[in-house]
């Protein structure tokens, strides 16, 4: 809904809270206290104030928002954008001295808290998915199915163009599997298939990123290596602080 523009930061907050309550069963009072969207102030993640009577909270709001924007722009798994996460602030203990409540202390702390929250919430990777439309004669349809199945593609529609021998096959194809797709398709259909791919949506990759043997873990390691980050997902102990 955020991506579609049905829920936005600039909406009237009472109308937005009512919509979130009716569609997603959010508590109306909490939904009225959305601090911000992120990353970039418009992304598909929420920071919500669920506290009751915390002193000095408004003084650190801007710092918390900055930490939230940072954490959602560079997520904990591979410093990629975060999607579909709602962070609730339930309680905050603050130093009585204002000098210890500045951005220098609060922003990195807020980011660490959000990272710890993500690590304990069974995080998953999202992958981008193309909508792929392939035009071909009937004899080539079988070859298209073969290529798509090998690349984790999923055909959801097939129909003949009225008055012609051509068929249209529509499928979802993970972007990660699309490299060399056109050449592969042509070689398996005798050059008779003509694909068009456009970005359509994101889908969850349902494998545990903490399982060393999973494909997801390998993808994360490759991303981290490419970015020059420390190898492996940071352990929870790095962010799990106790007073």
Coordinates of C-alpha atoms in Angstrom, one line a residue:
X1 CA 0.0 0.0 0.0
X2 CA 2.9 2.4 0.7
X3 CA 4.5 1.6 -2.7
X4 CA 1.1 2.2 -4.4
X5 CA 0.6 5.5 -2.6
X6 CA -2.4 4.4 -0.6
X7 CA -0.6 5.1 2.7
X8 CA 1.7 8.1 2.6
X9 CA 3.6 10.3 5.1
X10 CA 1.6 13.4 3.9
X11 CA -1.8 11.9 4.6
X12 CA -4.1 13.3 7.2
X13 CA -3.0 11.2 10.2
X14 CA -6.5 10.4 11.5
X15 CA -7.6 9.1 8.1
X16 CA -4.4 7.1 7.8
X17 CA -4.8 5.6 11.2
X18 CA -8.4 4.6 10.4
X19 CA -7.3 2.9 7.2
X20 CA -4.5 1.0 8.9
X21 CA -6.9 -0.1 11.6
X22 CA -9.6 -1.3 9.2
X23 CA -7.2 -3.1 6.8
X24 CA -4.4 -4.3 9.0
X25 CA -5.9 -4.2 12.5
X26 CA -3.5 -1.6 13.8
X27 CA -4.4 0.0 17.1
X28 CA -5.8 3.4 16.2
X29 CA -4.0 5.3 18.9
X30 CA -0.7 3.8 17.9
X31 CA -1.4 4.3 14.2
X32 CA -1.8 8.0 14.9
X33 CA 1.7 8.2 16.3
X34 CA 3.7 7.1 13.2
X35 CA 7.0 9.0 13.6
X36 CA 8.2 8.4 10.0
X37 CA 8.4 6.2 7.0
X38 CA 11.8 5.0 5.7
X39 CA 14.2 4.9 4.0
X40 CA 14.2 8.4 2.4
X41 CA 11.1 9.4 4.4
X42 CA 8.8 7.6 2.0
X43 CA 9.8 3.9 2.0
X44 CA 7.8 0.8 3.1
X45 CA 8.9 0.7 6.7
X46 CA 7.4 2.4 9.8
X47 CA 8.7 3.7 13.1
X48 CA 5.9 4.0 15.6
X49 CA 5.7 5.5 19.1
X50 CA 3.9 3.1 21.3
X51 CA 5.2 4.6 24.6
X52 CA 3.2 6.0 27.4
X53 CA 4.5 8.9 29.5
X54 CA 8.2 8.7 28.7
X55 CA 10.1 11.8 29.8
X56 CA 12.1 13.8 27.3
X57 CA 11.0 11.6 24.4
X58 CA 10.2 14.4 22.0
X59 CA 13.8 15.7 22.5
X60 CA 15.2 12.6 20.9
X61 CA 12.6 12.1 18.2
X62 CA 14.7 13.6 15.4
X63 CA 17.7 11.5 16.4
X64 CA 15.6 8.3 16.5
X65 CA 14.2 9.2 13.1
X66 CA 17.7 9.7 11.7
X67 CA 18.8 6.3 13.2
X68 CA 15.8 4.7 11.6
X69 CA 16.5 6.1 8.2
X70 CA 20.0 4.9 8.4
X71 CA 19.0 1.4 9.6
X72 CA 16.4 1.0 6.9
X73 CA 18.6 2.4 4.1
X74 CA 21.4 -0.1 5.1
X75 CA 19.8 -3.2 6.6
X76 CA 21.6 -5.5 9.0
X77 CA 22.0 -8.5 6.7
X78 CA 23.9 -7.0 3.8
X79 CA 23.4 -3.2 4.1
X80 CA 20.6 -3.3 1.5
X81 CA 17.3 -1.4 1.7
X82 CA 14.8 -2.8 4.2
X83 CA 11.2 -3.5 3.2
X84 CA 8.0 -4.3 5.1
X85 CA 9.2 -3.8 8.7
X86 CA 7.4 -2.0 11.5
X87 CA 9.4 -0.9 14.5
X88 CA 7.5 -0.1 17.7
X89 CA 9.1 2.0 20.5
X90 CA 7.6 0.7 23.7
X91 CA 9.9 2.2 26.4
X92 CA 12.9 4.5 26.6
X93 CA 15.2 5.2 29.5
X94 CA 17.0 8.5 29.0
X95 CA 19.8 10.2 30.9
X96 CA 18.5 13.1 33.0
X97 CA 21.3 15.4 31.7
X98 CA 20.5 16.9 28.3
X99 CA 24.1 16.8 27.2
X100 CA 23.9 13.0 27.1
X101 CA 20.8 13.0 24.9
X102 CA 22.4 14.6 21.8
X103 CA 22.3 13.1 18.2
X104 CA 25.9 11.8 18.7
X105 CA 24.7 9.5 21.4
X106 CA 21.1 8.7 20.2
X107 CA 21.5 8.1 16.4
X108 CA 24.1 5.2 16.6
X109 CA 22.2 3.8 19.6
X110 CA 18.9 3.9 17.7
X111 CA 20.5 2.1 14.8
X112 CA 21.9 -0.6 17.0
X113 CA 18.5 -1.2 18.7
X114 CA 16.8 -1.5 15.3
X115 CA 19.5 -3.9 14.0
X116 CA 19.1 -6.1 17.1
X117 CA 15.3 -6.0 16.6
X118 CA 15.8 -7.1 12.9
X119 CA 18.2 -10.0 13.9
X120 CA 15.7 -11.4 16.4
X121 CA 12.7 -11.2 14.1
X122 CA 13.7 -13.9 11.6
X123 CA 14.7 -11.6 8.8
X124 CA 14.4 -12.7 5.2
X125 CA 15.8 -11.5 1.8
X126 CA 13.5 -10.0 -0.8
X127 CA 14.3 -10.5 -4.5
X128 CA 13.0 -8.4 -7.4
X129 CA 10.8 -10.2 -9.9
X130 CA 10.2 -9.4 -13.6
X131 CA 6.9 -9.8 -15.4
X132 CA 8.0 -11.6 -18.5
X133 CA 5.9 -11.6 -21.7
X134 CA 7.0 -14.0 -24.4
X135 CA 5.5 -14.1 -27.9
X136 CA 6.0 -17.3 -30.0
X137 CA 4.4 -19.8 -32.3
X138 CA 2.6 -22.8 -30.8
X139 CA 5.5 -25.2 -31.5
X140 CA 7.9 -23.1 -29.3
X141 CA 5.7 -23.0 -26.2
X142 CA 7.2 -26.2 -24.7
X143 CA 10.7 -24.8 -25.0
X144 CA 9.6 -21.6 -23.1
X145 CA 8.2 -23.7 -20.2
X146 CA 11.5 -25.6 -20.0
X147 CA 13.7 -22.5 -19.9
X148 CA 11.4 -20.8 -17.3
X149 CA 11.3 -23.9 -15.0
X150 CA 15.1 -24.1 -15.0
X151 CA 15.2 -20.5 -13.9
X152 CA 12.6 -20.6 -11.1
X153 CA 10.1 -18.9 -13.4
X154 CA 6.3 -19.2 -12.9
X155 CA 3.9 -19.1 -15.8
X156 CA 0.5 -17.6 -14.9
X157 CA -1.1 -17.0 -18.2
X158 CA -1.0 -18.3 -21.8
X159 CA -3.3 -17.4 -24.7
X160 CA -3.4 -17.3 -28.5
X161 CA -3.5 -14.0 -30.3
X162 CA -6.8 -13.9 -32.1
X163 CA -6.5 -14.6 -35.9
X164 CA -2.8 -15.4 -35.7
X165 CA -0.7 -18.6 -35.0
X166 CA 1.2 -16.7 -32.2
X167 CA 0.9 -17.4 -28.5
X168 CA 1.5 -15.0 -25.6
X169 CA 3.0 -16.6 -22.5
X170 CA 3.1 -14.5 -19.3
X171 CA 5.4 -15.5 -16.4
X172 CA 7.1 -14.2 -13.3
X173 CA 10.9 -14.5 -13.5
X174 CA 13.3 -13.6 -10.6
X175 CA 15.7 -10.9 -11.8
X176 CA 18.6 -12.9 -10.4
X177 CA 17.8 -15.7 -12.8
X178 CA 17.3 -13.5 -15.9
X179 CA 20.9 -13.1 -17.0
X180 CA 21.3 -14.7 -20.4
X181 CA 17.6 -15.5 -20.4
X182 CA 17.0 -14.1 -24.0
X183 CA 19.8 -16.1 -25.5
X184 CA 18.7 -19.3 -23.6
X185 CA 15.2 -18.8 -24.8
X186 CA 16.2 -18.3 -28.4
X187 CA 18.4 -21.4 -28.5
X188 CA 15.6 -23.5 -27.0
X189 CA 12.9 -22.3 -29.4
X190 CA 14.9 -22.1 -32.6
X191 CA 15.0 -18.2 -32.4
X192 CA 11.2 -18.0 -32.5
X193 CA 10.5 -16.6 -29.1
X194 CA 10.5 -12.8 -28.4
X195 CA 10.6 -11.9 -24.6
X196 CA 9.9 -8.6 -22.9
X197 CA 10.7 -8.1 -19.2
X198 CA 9.7 -5.3 -16.9
X199 CA 10.0 -5.1 -13.1
X200 CA 6.8 -6.2 -11.4
X201 CA 7.2 -6.9 -7.7
X202 CA 9.3 -8.1 -4.8
X203 CA 9.0 -11.6 -3.3
X204 CA 10.3 -13.1 -0.1
X205 CA 13.0 -15.8 -0.4
X206 CA 11.9 -18.3 2.2
X207 CA 15.2 -19.6 3.3
X208 CA 17.0 -19.0 6.6
X209 CA 19.9 -16.5 6.1
X210 CA 21.5 -17.9 9.2
X211 CA 21.8 -21.4 7.7
X212 CA 25.4 -21.6 6.4
X213 CA 24.3 -24.2 3.7
X214 CA 21.4 -22.1 2.3
X215 CA 21.6 -20.4 -1.1
X216 CA 20.4 -17.1 0.6
X217 CA 23.5 -17.2 2.8
X218 CA 25.7 -17.4 -0.2
X219 CA 23.9 -14.4 -1.9
X220 CA 24.4 -12.4 1.3
X221 CA 28.0 -13.3 1.5
X222 CA 28.5 -12.3 -2.1
X223 CA 26.8 -8.9 -1.6
X224 CA 28.9 -8.2 1.6
X225 CA 32.1 -9.2 -0.3
X226 CA 31.2 -6.9 -3.2
X227 CA 30.6 -4.0 -0.8
X228 CA 33.8 -4.7 1.1
X229 CA 32.0 -5.5 4.4
X230 CA 33.1 -7.9 7.1
X231 CA 32.4 -11.5 6.1
X232 CA 29.2 -13.1 7.5
X233 CA 26.1 -11.6 9.1
X234 CA 26.9 -9.6 12.3
X235 CA 26.0 -11.7 15.4
X236 CA 23.3 -10.5 17.7
X237 CA 25.9 -10.1 20.5
X238 CA 27.3 -7.1 18.5
X239 CA 24.1 -5.2 19.2
X240 CA 22.6 -6.8 22.3
X241 CA 23.3 -4.3 25.1
X242 CA 21.9 -4.5 28.7
X243 CA 21.8 -1.7 31.2

